Amino acid sequence: MAMEGKFALLEAAISCGSPTVGTERAYDALVAAGLPALLGDVHCYPMEKLAPCEAYPPNLRHLDTVVEVSRRLRANVLAALEAGERPLVLGGDHSIAMGTLAALGEYYGAEQVAVVYLDAHADINTERTSVSGCIHGMDLAAACGLCTQELTVGRQKVNLLGENLYILGGRSIDPPEYDILHEQGATLYTAQDVGERGMAQVLDEILPALAGKRIHISFDVDSLDPSEFSATGYQIPQGLTWADIHLAVERLLGTGQVCSFECVEYNPTLDRTGKGQADLLDLFGRVCRRWM
Ligand SMILES: [Mn+2]
């Protein structure tokens, strides 16, 4: 018998797409803190935690494990969409966006999906441009079909068109990534841009371009200033505020076009005071109340 919910809470348990350990515990920490009860009518999709593979190419660290987690997530997101549930994906490092976007691109058609990517990074390196070889910096390039076939996790190599990509809050972007963003026709508002114009103005500028599209919100907690959120592997100064994130999420959800919400890079092992957990529960509460 199907156990369907209004929302689907999907675990994407991985940290080896990044250099730090701990994000694979985010789902367990937030579930233990009461996230399912907060969401109410929710169908949970937990995921087995895989040991990081030990052999991999130097420019694709932990390739097999990263791809396997994204494959499992893709299957779960597709199941949720087919059941009419609203997907809330909880990473994990940002490599898991490959799995989410594989499902969305297949289900809706790549040309129908726009991504609002709240992140300090652009995550659009390929395995040829990445200095670190960490796949959490390649997920958007993979979704746009720019990476090796080994990073294709579903049926389609292309699940996102660069022109439908909107990065907000970027401030740690590698030189080759600027070229790729430009070539792909993506839109970037750096954290400085958001600070100068205000998030409301930025949203006024991008919302018309999103008309008629399904919107995937991919929220990396490192988009926030370290004074606002510190329980994550990267602490990059001059970031966004919680007020910026709340406004973006509420305005985007208010369009009625949001098809999925994703939160990544929360590391509960770095959350000594529990403030990160409390702030994320508050955010998920806002998301589920506002999602039309
Ligand atoms: Mn990211």
Short mmCIF file of C-alpha atoms in Angstrom, two decimals, residues 81 86-88 100-101 104-105 108-118 159-160 164-168 203 206-219 248-262 287 291-292:
data_model
loop_
_atom_site.label_atom_id
_atom_site.label_comp_id
_atom_site.label_asym_id
_atom_site.label_seq_id
_atom_site.Cartn_x
_atom_site.Cartn_y
_atom_site.Cartn_z
CA LEU A 81 7.06 13.22 -7.93
CA ARG A 86 6.54 17.85 -2.87
CA PRO A 87 10.21 16.95 -2.59
CA LEU A 88 12.31 18.35 0.25
CA THR A 100 17.79 15.91 -7.76
CA LEU A 101 18.29 17.60 -11.12
CA LEU A 104 13.55 16.97 -12.29
CA GLY A 105 15.01 17.11 -15.81
CA TYR A 108 9.48 17.84 -16.34
CA GLY A 109 11.86 18.13 -19.31
CA ALA A 110 15.16 19.98 -18.99
CA GLU A 111 13.90 23.11 -20.75
CA GLN A 112 11.08 23.45 -18.18
CA VAL A 113 13.30 23.53 -15.08
CA ALA A 114 14.86 26.69 -13.64
CA VAL A 115 17.22 26.58 -10.69
CA VAL A 116 17.67 29.26 -8.05
CA TYR A 117 20.99 28.33 -6.51
CA LEU A 118 21.73 30.05 -3.19
CA ASN A 159 18.96 18.15 -17.11
CA LEU A 160 19.44 21.91 -16.92
CA ASN A 164 17.74 28.74 -16.61
CA LEU A 165 20.37 28.91 -13.85
CA TYR A 166 20.31 31.77 -11.31
CA ILE A 167 23.09 31.79 -8.72
CA LEU A 168 22.55 34.14 -5.77
CA LEU A 203 13.98 38.91 -7.01
CA ILE A 206 14.73 37.46 -11.93
CA LEU A 207 11.10 36.48 -11.26
CA PRO A 208 9.84 37.62 -14.70
CA ALA A 209 12.42 35.39 -16.38
CA LEU A 210 11.19 32.42 -14.33
CA ALA A 211 7.63 32.78 -15.60
CA GLY A 212 6.30 29.53 -17.02
CA LYS A 213 9.13 27.43 -15.52
CA ARG A 214 9.22 24.94 -12.68
CA ILE A 215 11.57 26.30 -10.02
CA HIS A 216 14.02 24.20 -8.05
CA ILE A 217 15.46 25.97 -5.00
CA SER A 218 18.91 24.66 -4.08
CA PHE A 219 19.99 26.20 -0.78
CA ALA A 248 13.90 34.56 -1.46
CA VAL A 249 12.22 31.35 -0.32
CA GLU A 250 8.91 33.07 0.45
CA ARG A 251 8.78 35.02 -2.80
CA LEU A 252 9.74 31.98 -4.90
CA LEU A 253 7.26 29.68 -3.14
CA GLY A 254 4.63 32.37 -3.57
CA THR A 255 4.82 32.02 -7.36
CA GLY A 256 3.25 28.56 -7.14
CA GLN A 257 5.95 27.33 -9.54
CA VAL A 258 8.36 25.71 -7.08
CA CYS A 259 8.74 21.99 -7.80
CA SER A 260 11.37 21.08 -5.20
CA PHE A 261 13.47 22.43 -2.36
CA GLU A 262 16.93 21.24 -1.41
CA VAL A 287 8.87 26.38 3.46
CA TRP A 291 4.51 26.17 -0.47
CA MET A 292 1.47 26.68 -2.64
#
